[in-house]
Tab-separated table of N, CA and C in Angstrom:
chain	number	residue	atom	x	y	z
A	1	MET	N	0.814	-1.182	0.000
A	1	MET	CA	0.000	0.000	0.000
A	1	MET	C	0.866	1.257	0.000
A	2	LEU	N	1.911	1.286	0.820
A	2	LEU	CA	2.793	2.451	0.831
A	2	LEU	C	3.500	2.620	-0.505
A	3	LYS	N	3.867	1.506	-1.126
A	3	LYS	CA	4.536	1.600	-2.426
A	3	LYS	C	3.605	2.204	-3.467
A	4	GLN	N	2.329	1.846	-3.406
A	4	GLN	CA	1.352	2.415	-4.340
A	4	GLN	C	1.172	3.905	-4.085
A	5	GLN	N	1.128	4.294	-2.814
A	5	GLN	CA	0.988	5.708	-2.473
A	5	GLN	C	2.213	6.495	-2.931
A	6	MET	N	3.392	5.909	-2.777
A	6	MET	CA	4.617	6.569	-3.204
A	6	MET	C	4.616	6.755	-4.719
A	7	LYS	N	4.205	5.719	-5.433
A	7	LYS	CA	4.143	5.797	-6.891
A	7	LYS	C	3.145	6.870	-7.330
A	8	ALA	N	1.988	6.914	-6.681
A	8	ALA	CA	0.974	7.916	-7.025
A	8	ALA	C	1.486	9.325	-6.754
A	9	ALA	N	2.179	9.514	-5.642
A	9	ALA	CA	2.725	10.835	-5.316
A	9	ALA	C	3.769	11.251	-6.344
A	10	ALA	N	4.612	10.320	-6.754
A	10	ALA	CA	5.636	10.637	-7.755
A	10	ALA	C	4.997	10.958	-9.101
A	11	GLN	N	3.971	10.201	-9.471
A	11	GLN	CA	3.298	10.452	-10.747
A	11	GLN	C	2.602	11.807	-10.766
A	12	SER	N	2.126	12.250	-9.608
A	12	SER	CA	1.479	13.565	-9.547
A	12	SER	C	2.499	14.665	-9.240
A	13	GLU	N	3.780	14.290	-9.294
A	13	GLU	CA	4.902	15.205	-9.095
A	13	GLU	C	4.924	15.837	-7.703
A	14	ASP	N	4.371	15.136	-6.729
A	14	ASP	CA	4.453	15.564	-5.335
A	14	ASP	C	5.661	14.846	-4.730
A	15	TYR	N	6.842	15.327	-5.092
A	15	TYR	CA	8.072	14.636	-4.737
A	15	TYR	C	8.366	14.687	-3.239
A	16	GLU	N	7.934	15.735	-2.575
A	16	GLU	CA	8.126	15.817	-1.126
A	16	GLU	C	7.344	14.701	-0.429
A	17	GLU	N	6.099	14.492	-0.853
A	17	GLU	CA	5.274	13.417	-0.288
A	17	GLU	C	5.850	12.050	-0.652
A	18	ALA	N	6.304	11.896	-1.891
A	18	ALA	CA	6.900	10.627	-2.317
A	18	ALA	C	8.131	10.309	-1.470
A	19	ALA	N	8.950	11.314	-1.192
A	19	ALA	CA	10.145	11.109	-0.368
A	19	ALA	C	9.762	10.759	1.068
A	20	ARG	N	8.725	11.407	1.601
A	20	ARG	CA	8.270	11.115	2.960
A	20	ARG	C	7.788	9.668	3.060
A	21	ILE	N	7.017	9.236	2.062
A	21	ILE	CA	6.513	7.857	2.052
A	21	ILE	C	7.672	6.877	1.900
A	22	ARG	N	8.629	7.200	1.003
A	22	ARG	CA	9.806	6.342	0.817
A	22	ARG	C	10.547	6.159	2.132
A	23	ASP	N	10.739	7.253	2.864
A	23	ASP	CA	11.452	7.181	4.136
A	23	ASP	C	10.672	6.370	5.168
A	24	SER	N	9.356	6.519	5.180
A	24	SER	CA	8.519	5.729	6.092
A	24	SER	C	8.613	4.248	5.764
A	25	LEU	N	8.577	3.940	4.481
A	25	LEU	CA	8.669	2.553	4.034
A	25	LEU	C	10.019	1.958	4.413
A	26	LYS	N	11.076	2.706	4.188
A	26	LYS	CA	12.419	2.233	4.528
A	26	LYS	C	12.542	1.992	6.030
A	27	SER	N	11.999	2.901	6.822
A	27	SER	CA	12.032	2.761	8.278
A	27	SER	C	11.260	1.517	8.717
A	28	PHE	N	10.078	1.316	8.140
A	28	PHE	CA	9.269	0.142	8.468
A	28	PHE	C	10.006	-1.139	8.100
A	29	GLU	N	10.619	-1.159	6.911
A	29	GLU	CA	11.328	-2.356	6.464
A	29	GLU	C	12.515	-2.671	7.368
A	30	GLU	N	13.165	-1.643	7.901
A	30	GLU	CA	14.291	-1.872	8.807
A	30	GLU	C	13.828	-2.414	10.154
A	31	GLU	N	12.655	-1.987	10.606
A	31	GLU	CA	12.146	-2.422	11.909
A	31	GLU	C	11.511	-3.809	11.851
A	32	GLU	N	11.012	-4.215	10.703
A	32	GLU	CA	10.344	-5.507	10.540
A	32	GLU	C	11.398	-6.562	10.198
A	33	PRO	N	11.662	-7.513	11.108
A	33	PRO	CA	12.752	-8.472	10.901
A	33	PRO	C	12.654	-9.281	9.608
A	34	VAL	N	11.473	-9.735	9.242
A	34	VAL	CA	11.338	-10.558	8.035
A	34	VAL	C	11.683	-9.733	6.796
A	35	LEU	N	11.175	-8.519	6.715
A	35	LEU	CA	11.473	-7.668	5.565
A	35	LEU	C	12.953	-7.309	5.513
A	36	ARG	N	13.521	-7.024	6.679
A	36	ARG	CA	14.951	-6.688	6.734
A	36	ARG	C	15.795	-7.867	6.270
A	37	LEU	N	15.473	-9.074	6.739
A	37	LEU	CA	16.239	-10.256	6.341
A	37	LEU	C	16.068	-10.567	4.859
A	38	HIS	N	14.862	-10.373	4.323
A	38	HIS	CA	14.656	-10.568	2.883
A	38	HIS	C	15.546	-9.615	2.089
A	39	ARG	N	15.600	-8.356	2.515
A	39	ARG	CA	16.428	-7.371	1.813
A	39	ARG	C	17.900	-7.757	1.901
A	40	LEU	N	18.353	-8.120	3.102
A	40	LEU	CA	19.748	-8.515	3.276
A	40	LEU	C	20.084	-9.756	2.455
A	41	LEU	N	19.154	-10.701	2.392
A	41	LEU	CA	19.355	-11.913	1.605
A	41	LEU	C	19.531	-11.572	0.129
A	42	LYS	N	18.647	-10.740	-0.404
A	42	LYS	CA	18.750	-10.344	-1.815
A	42	LYS	C	20.063	-9.618	-2.098
A	43	GLU	N	20.445	-8.721	-1.194
A	43	GLU	CA	21.693	-7.982	-1.374
A	43	GLU	C	22.896	-8.914	-1.331
A	44	ALA	N	22.896	-9.861	-0.400
A	44	ALA	CA	24.009	-10.801	-0.282
A	44	ALA	C	24.128	-11.663	-1.537
A	45	ILE	N	23.006	-12.103	-2.078
A	45	ILE	CA	23.031	-12.902	-3.304
A	45	ILE	C	23.559	-12.067	-4.464
A	46	ALA	N	23.067	-10.829	-4.586
A	46	ALA	CA	23.510	-9.947	-5.671
A	46	ALA	C	25.013	-9.676	-5.584
A	47	ASP	N	25.531	-9.589	-4.356
A	47	ASP	CA	26.959	-9.329	-4.147
A	47	ASP	C	27.783	-10.611	-4.094
A	48	GLU	N	27.136	-11.746	-4.346
A	48	GLU	CA	27.765	-13.065	-4.324
A	48	GLU	C	28.408	-13.372	-2.968
A	49	GLN	N	27.777	-12.891	-1.907
A	49	GLN	CA	28.202	-13.181	-0.538
A	49	GLN	C	27.345	-14.346	-0.033
A	50	PHE	N	27.655	-15.530	-0.537
A	50	PHE	CA	26.777	-16.668	-0.337
A	50	PHE	C	26.757	-17.188	1.103
A	51	GLU	N	27.852	-17.035	1.832
A	51	GLU	CA	27.831	-17.442	3.243
A	51	GLU	C	26.876	-16.550	4.028
A	52	ASP	N	26.928	-15.251	3.762
A	52	ASP	CA	25.991	-14.329	4.412
A	52	ASP	C	24.559	-14.656	3.997
A	53	ALA	N	24.374	-14.924	2.703
A	53	ALA	CA	23.033	-15.243	2.199
A	53	ALA	C	22.481	-16.483	2.896
A	54	ALA	N	23.316	-17.488	3.081
A	54	ALA	CA	22.873	-18.714	3.757
A	54	ALA	C	22.483	-18.418	5.205
A	55	ARG	N	23.245	-17.546	5.861
A	55	ARG	CA	22.926	-17.188	7.245
A	55	ARG	C	21.582	-16.465	7.321
A	56	TYR	N	21.350	-15.514	6.402
A	56	TYR	CA	20.070	-14.794	6.379
A	56	TYR	C	18.915	-15.753	6.069
A	57	ARG	N	19.147	-16.675	5.136
A	57	ARG	CA	18.122	-17.673	4.804
A	57	ARG	C	17.764	-18.500	6.026
A	58	ASP	N	18.786	-18.938	6.753
A	58	ASP	CA	18.550	-19.750	7.947
A	58	ASP	C	17.804	-18.960	9.024
A	59	GLU	N	18.154	-17.680	9.186
A	59	GLU	CA	17.442	-16.839	10.153
A	59	GLU	C	15.980	-16.680	9.747
A	60	LEU	N	15.742	-16.503	8.446
A	60	LEU	CA	14.365	-16.391	7.955
A	60	LEU	C	13.580	-17.667	8.222
A	61	LYS	N	14.216	-18.808	7.998
A	61	LYS	CA	13.545	-20.088	8.256
A	61	LYS	C	13.128	-20.205	9.712
A	62	GLU	N	13.967	-19.679	10.604
A	62	GLU	CA	13.662	-19.753	12.036
A	62	GLU	C	12.484	-18.875	12.424
A	63	ILE	N	12.496	-17.629	11.969
A	63	ILE	CA	11.469	-16.696	12.447
A	63	ILE	C	10.209	-16.690	11.597
A	64	ALA	N	10.317	-17.092	10.333
A	64	ALA	CA	9.144	-17.080	9.448
A	64	ALA	C	9.296	-18.167	8.394
A	65	PRO	N	9.063	-19.419	8.770
A	65	PRO	CA	9.303	-20.523	7.835
A	65	PRO	C	8.516	-20.422	6.533
A	66	HIS	N	7.352	-19.795	6.547
A	66	HIS	CA	6.547	-19.705	5.332
A	66	HIS	C	6.966	-18.558	4.430
A	67	SER	N	7.823	-17.672	4.903
A	67	SER	CA	8.187	-16.503	4.101
A	67	SER	C	9.067	-16.864	2.913
A	68	LEU	N	9.672	-18.043	2.917
A	68	LEU	CA	10.540	-18.444	1.818
A	68	LEU	C	9.822	-19.282	0.771
A	69	LEU	N	8.558	-19.611	1.020
A	69	LEU	CA	7.808	-20.417	0.066
A	69	LEU	C	7.479	-19.611	-1.181
A	70	LYS	N	7.529	-20.269	-2.311
A	70	LYS	CA	7.126	-19.649	-3.571
A	70	LYS	C	5.693	-20.059	-3.858
A	71	CYS	N	4.905	-19.127	-4.313
A	71	CYS	CA	3.525	-19.443	-4.684
A	71	CYS	C	3.530	-20.116	-6.048
A	72	SER	N	2.763	-21.187	-6.156
A	72	SER	CA	2.702	-21.884	-7.434
A	72	SER	C	1.340	-21.763	-8.097
A	73	SER	N	0.373	-21.204	-7.393
A	73	SER	CA	-0.945	-21.040	-7.996
A	73	SER	C	-1.701	-19.938	-7.281
A	74	ASP	N	-2.794	-19.525	-7.864
A	74	ASP	CA	-3.638	-18.517	-7.238
A	74	ASP	C	-4.455	-19.109	-6.097
A	75	ALA	N	-4.472	-20.436	-5.986
A	75	ALA	CA	-5.289	-21.102	-4.978
A	75	ALA	C	-4.590	-21.183	-3.624
A	76	THR	N	-3.347	-20.780	-3.563
A	76	THR	CA	-2.615	-20.876	-2.300
A	76	THR	C	-3.223	-19.957	-1.250
A	77	THR	N	-3.113	-20.375	-0.002
A	77	THR	CA	-3.683	-19.566	1.079
A	77	THR	C	-2.615	-18.765	1.801
A	78	LEU	N	-1.354	-18.998	1.496
A	78	LEU	CA	-0.277	-18.244	2.121
A	78	LEU	C	-0.061	-16.945	1.367
A	79	VAL	N	0.324	-15.921	2.097
A	79	VAL	CA	0.662	-14.649	1.465
A	79	VAL	C	2.099	-14.743	1.006
A	80	CYS	N	2.335	-14.511	-0.258
A	80	CYS	CA	3.689	-14.617	-0.808
A	80	CYS	C	4.164	-13.287	-1.315
């Protein structure tokens, strides 16, 4: 929802509002452990830091085992 609001603000050229929403989103993502670990995991993979990536993956499995599942159909009941 925040990403949609940020996009709408940018499209209407309300860059101050878009920046405020971006900062709120970034702050929320840093405070939310699952989102933070997902971001760190993606960054570690992109930087080919595979030992770090494995550690983040393992931490994610511990705190949110379903967060690593991939959705294979629209019938799934998990949020992906």
